[in-house]
XYZ file of C-alpha atoms in Angstrom:
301
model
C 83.637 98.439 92.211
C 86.377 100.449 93.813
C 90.428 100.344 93.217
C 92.869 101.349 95.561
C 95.540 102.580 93.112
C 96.278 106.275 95.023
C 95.290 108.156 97.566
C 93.868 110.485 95.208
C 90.717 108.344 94.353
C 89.758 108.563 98.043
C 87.709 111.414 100.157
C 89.481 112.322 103.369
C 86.634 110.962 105.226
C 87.424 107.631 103.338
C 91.166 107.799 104.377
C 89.923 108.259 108.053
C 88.077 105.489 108.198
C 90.778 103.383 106.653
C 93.177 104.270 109.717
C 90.327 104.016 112.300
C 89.414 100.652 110.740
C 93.094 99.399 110.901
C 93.645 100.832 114.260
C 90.725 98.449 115.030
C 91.290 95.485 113.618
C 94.789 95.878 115.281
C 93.494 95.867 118.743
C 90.784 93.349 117.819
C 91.861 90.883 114.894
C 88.258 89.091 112.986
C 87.821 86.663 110.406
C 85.891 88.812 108.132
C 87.033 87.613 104.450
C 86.907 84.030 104.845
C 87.455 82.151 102.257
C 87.637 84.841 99.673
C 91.513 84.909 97.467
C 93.795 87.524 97.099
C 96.535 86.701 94.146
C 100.141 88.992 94.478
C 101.601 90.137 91.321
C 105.411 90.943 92.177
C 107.907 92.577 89.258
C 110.015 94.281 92.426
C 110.965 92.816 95.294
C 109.234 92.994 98.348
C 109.499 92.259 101.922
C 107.029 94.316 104.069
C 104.542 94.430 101.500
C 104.629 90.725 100.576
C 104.028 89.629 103.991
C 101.444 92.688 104.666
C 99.304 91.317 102.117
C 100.016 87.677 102.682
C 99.240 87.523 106.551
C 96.844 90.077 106.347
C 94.098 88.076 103.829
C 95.020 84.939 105.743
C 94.180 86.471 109.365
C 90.945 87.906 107.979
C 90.486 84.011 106.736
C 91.169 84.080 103.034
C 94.354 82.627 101.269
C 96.879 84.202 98.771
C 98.280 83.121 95.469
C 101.933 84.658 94.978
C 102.527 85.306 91.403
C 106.107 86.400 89.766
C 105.810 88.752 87.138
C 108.549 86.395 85.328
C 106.501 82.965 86.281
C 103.218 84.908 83.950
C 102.798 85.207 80.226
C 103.166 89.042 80.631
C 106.921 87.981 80.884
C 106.601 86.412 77.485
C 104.905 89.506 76.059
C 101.120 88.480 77.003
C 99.268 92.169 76.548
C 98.283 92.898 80.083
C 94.524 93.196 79.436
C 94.661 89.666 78.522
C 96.375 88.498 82.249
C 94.046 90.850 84.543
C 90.925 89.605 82.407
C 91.985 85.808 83.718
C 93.028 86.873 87.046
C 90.655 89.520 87.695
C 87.895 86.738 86.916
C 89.593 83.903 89.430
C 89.951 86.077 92.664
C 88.617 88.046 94.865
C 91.387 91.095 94.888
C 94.451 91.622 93.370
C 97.399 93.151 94.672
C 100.349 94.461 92.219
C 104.070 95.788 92.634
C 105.108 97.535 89.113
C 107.612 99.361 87.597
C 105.126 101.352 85.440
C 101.754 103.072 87.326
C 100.188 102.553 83.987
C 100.421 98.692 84.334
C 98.153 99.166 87.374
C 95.679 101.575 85.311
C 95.801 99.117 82.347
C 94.945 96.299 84.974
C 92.131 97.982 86.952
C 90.797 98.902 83.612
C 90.015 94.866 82.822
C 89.732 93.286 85.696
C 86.403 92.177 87.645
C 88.625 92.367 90.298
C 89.567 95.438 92.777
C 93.321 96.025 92.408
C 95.279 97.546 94.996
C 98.667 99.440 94.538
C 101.751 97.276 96.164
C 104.055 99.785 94.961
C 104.547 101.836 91.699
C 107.133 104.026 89.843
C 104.135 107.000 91.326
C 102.783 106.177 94.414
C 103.110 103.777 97.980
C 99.717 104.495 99.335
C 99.303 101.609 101.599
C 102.459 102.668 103.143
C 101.338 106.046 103.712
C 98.350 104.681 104.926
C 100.824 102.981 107.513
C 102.719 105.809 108.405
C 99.271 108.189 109.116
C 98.245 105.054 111.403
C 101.604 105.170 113.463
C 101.463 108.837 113.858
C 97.595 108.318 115.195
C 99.447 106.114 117.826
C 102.192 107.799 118.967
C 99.786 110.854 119.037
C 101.574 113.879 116.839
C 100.414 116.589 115.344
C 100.030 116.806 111.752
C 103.339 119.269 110.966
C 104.813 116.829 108.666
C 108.517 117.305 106.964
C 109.810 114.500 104.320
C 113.496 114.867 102.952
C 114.455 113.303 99.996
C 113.865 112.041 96.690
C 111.017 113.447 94.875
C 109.505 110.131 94.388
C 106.233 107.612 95.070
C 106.630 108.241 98.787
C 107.029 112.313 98.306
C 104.017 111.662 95.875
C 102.032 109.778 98.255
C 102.715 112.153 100.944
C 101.656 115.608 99.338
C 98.464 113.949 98.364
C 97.438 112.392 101.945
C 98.728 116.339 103.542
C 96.494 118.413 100.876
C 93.675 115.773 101.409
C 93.622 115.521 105.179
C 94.684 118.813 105.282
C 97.839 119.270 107.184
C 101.249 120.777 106.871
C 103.853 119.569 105.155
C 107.495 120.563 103.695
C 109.134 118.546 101.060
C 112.649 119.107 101.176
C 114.813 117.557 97.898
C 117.953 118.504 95.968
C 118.387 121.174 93.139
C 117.500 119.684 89.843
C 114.849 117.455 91.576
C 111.388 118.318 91.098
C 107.745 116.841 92.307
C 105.232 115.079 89.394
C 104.199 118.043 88.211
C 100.854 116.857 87.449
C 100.373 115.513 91.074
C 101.677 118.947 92.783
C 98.989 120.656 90.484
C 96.608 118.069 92.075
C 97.723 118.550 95.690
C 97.635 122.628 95.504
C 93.999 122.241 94.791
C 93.276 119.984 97.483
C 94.825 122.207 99.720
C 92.595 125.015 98.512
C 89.681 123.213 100.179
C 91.247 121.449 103.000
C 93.468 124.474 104.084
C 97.079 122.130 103.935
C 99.734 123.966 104.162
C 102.471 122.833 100.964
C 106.040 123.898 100.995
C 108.825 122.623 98.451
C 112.104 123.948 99.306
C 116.284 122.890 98.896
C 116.844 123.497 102.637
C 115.847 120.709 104.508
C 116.575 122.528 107.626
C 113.700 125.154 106.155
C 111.627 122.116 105.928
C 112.401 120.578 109.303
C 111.262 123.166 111.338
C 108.549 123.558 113.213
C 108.033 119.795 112.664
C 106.265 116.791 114.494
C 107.141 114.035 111.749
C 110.187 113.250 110.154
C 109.983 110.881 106.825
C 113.034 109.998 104.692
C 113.493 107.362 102.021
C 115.899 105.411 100.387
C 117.910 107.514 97.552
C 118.621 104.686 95.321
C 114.866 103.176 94.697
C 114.656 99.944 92.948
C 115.569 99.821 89.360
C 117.763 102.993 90.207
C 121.372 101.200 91.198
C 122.915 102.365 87.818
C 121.791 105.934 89.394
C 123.723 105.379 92.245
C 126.972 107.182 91.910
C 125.286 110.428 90.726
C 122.861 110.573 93.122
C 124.554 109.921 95.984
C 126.250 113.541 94.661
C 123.131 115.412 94.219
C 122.085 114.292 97.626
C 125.167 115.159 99.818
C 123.787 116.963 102.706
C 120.298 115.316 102.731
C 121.059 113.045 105.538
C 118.337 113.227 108.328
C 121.269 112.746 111.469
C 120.747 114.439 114.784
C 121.419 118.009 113.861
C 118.666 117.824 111.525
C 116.436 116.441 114.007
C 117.534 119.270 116.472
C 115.991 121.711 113.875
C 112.273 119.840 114.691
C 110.224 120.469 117.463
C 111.196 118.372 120.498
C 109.572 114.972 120.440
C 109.499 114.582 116.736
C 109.246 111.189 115.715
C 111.036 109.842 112.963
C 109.732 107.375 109.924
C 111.087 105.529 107.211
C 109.506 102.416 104.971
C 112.729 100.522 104.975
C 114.787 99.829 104.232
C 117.120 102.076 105.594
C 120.692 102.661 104.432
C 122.404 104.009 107.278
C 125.056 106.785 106.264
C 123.027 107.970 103.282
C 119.410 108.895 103.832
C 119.869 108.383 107.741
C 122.482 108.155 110.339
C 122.824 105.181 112.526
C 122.534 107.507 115.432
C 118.568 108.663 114.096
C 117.701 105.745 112.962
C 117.956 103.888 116.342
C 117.277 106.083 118.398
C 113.588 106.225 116.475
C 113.589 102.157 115.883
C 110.718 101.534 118.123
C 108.347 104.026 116.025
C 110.175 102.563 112.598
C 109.391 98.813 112.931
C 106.135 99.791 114.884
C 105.199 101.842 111.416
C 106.677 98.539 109.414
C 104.409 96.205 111.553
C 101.380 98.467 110.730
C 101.284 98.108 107.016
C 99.376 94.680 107.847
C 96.714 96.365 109.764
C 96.106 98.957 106.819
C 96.119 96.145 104.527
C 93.696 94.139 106.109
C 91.316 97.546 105.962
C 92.003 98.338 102.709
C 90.844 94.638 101.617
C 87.609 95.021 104.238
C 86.990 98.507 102.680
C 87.296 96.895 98.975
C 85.111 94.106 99.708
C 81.864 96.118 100.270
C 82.407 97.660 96.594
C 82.577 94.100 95.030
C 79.956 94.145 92.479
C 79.089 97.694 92.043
């Protein structure tokens, strides 16, 4: 049985056929998990993910089970083990959003279930998955920049780059650093797929050259106590047009939303990219729908 907790646990020739399958199943929608379940586990809020995951198992003709970490016995002190050995034995897949990565590990580790990372304090995959299909689509290069926080979506980045084996610069502020496990990780990667890894303070060092722009929220969930001090330690970190100038011409511009105009991105950017944004936003069903697919043929061994 396979999990799709991180990018990590997948070979690049995996991850390709995860976009190639979504960009599929996109153009030509199937039925091909009927009646099989999916249950969500939610302790963060969601809106792109929830319905990602919802629509997606019900257009492939299965049906979903929404599940609030506060509605569960976890909430009540339940040991985790206990909840994914019930779940894990009821449905077909199950999908979590957590606060710690090591409630998905603890999961995966007793459910008969495949578990898929909604979201964790260490990685987004199925976004990234999103974001690799949008830049298949709008056909750019793989010279990748992201600008920001040094945080699941940085993570999940600098793993897909040194896997797939592209370029990418990782601007964030002094003080701020990258999992340092998970850079170890990605260096190595890049030893054997020849990615090319830069972390830098500039992010006009990291924007050039560059066919992708990604930013993220500063404040993630959890973080609004934060908010105050990091808005500080981030002054200068907006992606507005002269930081776009410093890309090559035609970059496109992602973010997973949402956006807070002002901060992360300007008003200005952030339109004039919104067809690519909510066209990436939109995708994270596809890639769901192939992760699920791509799960289901590992059911059972």
């Amino acid at each position: 049985m396979r999990h799709f907790l991180t990018l990590r646990d997948f070979s690049k020739e995996e991850i390709l056929e995860l976009i190639n399958f979504a960009s599929s199943i996109k153009k030509e929608p199937k039925k091909l998990l009927v009646d099989k379940s999916l249950a969500m586990i939610f302790e963060k809020n969601s809106t792109r993910t929830r319905m990602a995951f919802e629509l997606g198992i019900k257009e492939l003709g299965g049906r979903s089970l929404f599940l609030s970490s506060n509605d569960l016995q976890i909430s009540r002190g339940e040991p985790i083990k206990d909840t994914a050995r019930v779940i894990g034995s009821m449905v077909d897949f199950v999908m979590l959003r957590v606060n710690s990565h090591e409630s998905l590990l603890e999961f995966a580790r007793y459910s008969k279930a495949p578990i898929i990372n909604g979201l964790s304090d260490l990685y987004h995959p199925t976004q990234v998955l999103g974001d690799l299909l949008t830049i298949k689509e709008f056909n750019k290069q793989g010279k990748v920049a992201f600008i920001g926080d040094a945080n699941n979506m940085a993570n999940s980045w600098l793993i897909a780059a040194s896997i797939l084996g592209f370029e990418i610069a990782l601007a964030i502020p002094q003080n701020y650093a990258i999992n340092a496990e998970i850079l170890e990780f990605a260096k190595n990667e890049a030893k054997k797929s020849g990615a090319k890894i830069l972390i830098t303070h500039d992010k006009f060092e990291a924007l050039k050259g560059k066919d992708v722009v990604i930013t993220d929220t500063w404040i993630s969930m959890g973080e609004e106590a934060k908010k105050v001090q990091k808005l500080k330690d981030f002054e200068g970190f907006i992606v507005d047009n002269k930081a776009m100038s410093v890309a090559n011409e035609g970059a496109i511009f992602l973010h997973c939303l949402p956006a807070y105009r002002g901060y992360e991105v300007s008003e200005e950017v952030f339109e004039a990219h919104s067809e690519v944004i909510f066209t990436e936003a939109t995708n994270r069903l596809h890639v769901v729908k192939a992760v699920l697919c791509f799960l289901d043929k590992f059911r059972g061994i």
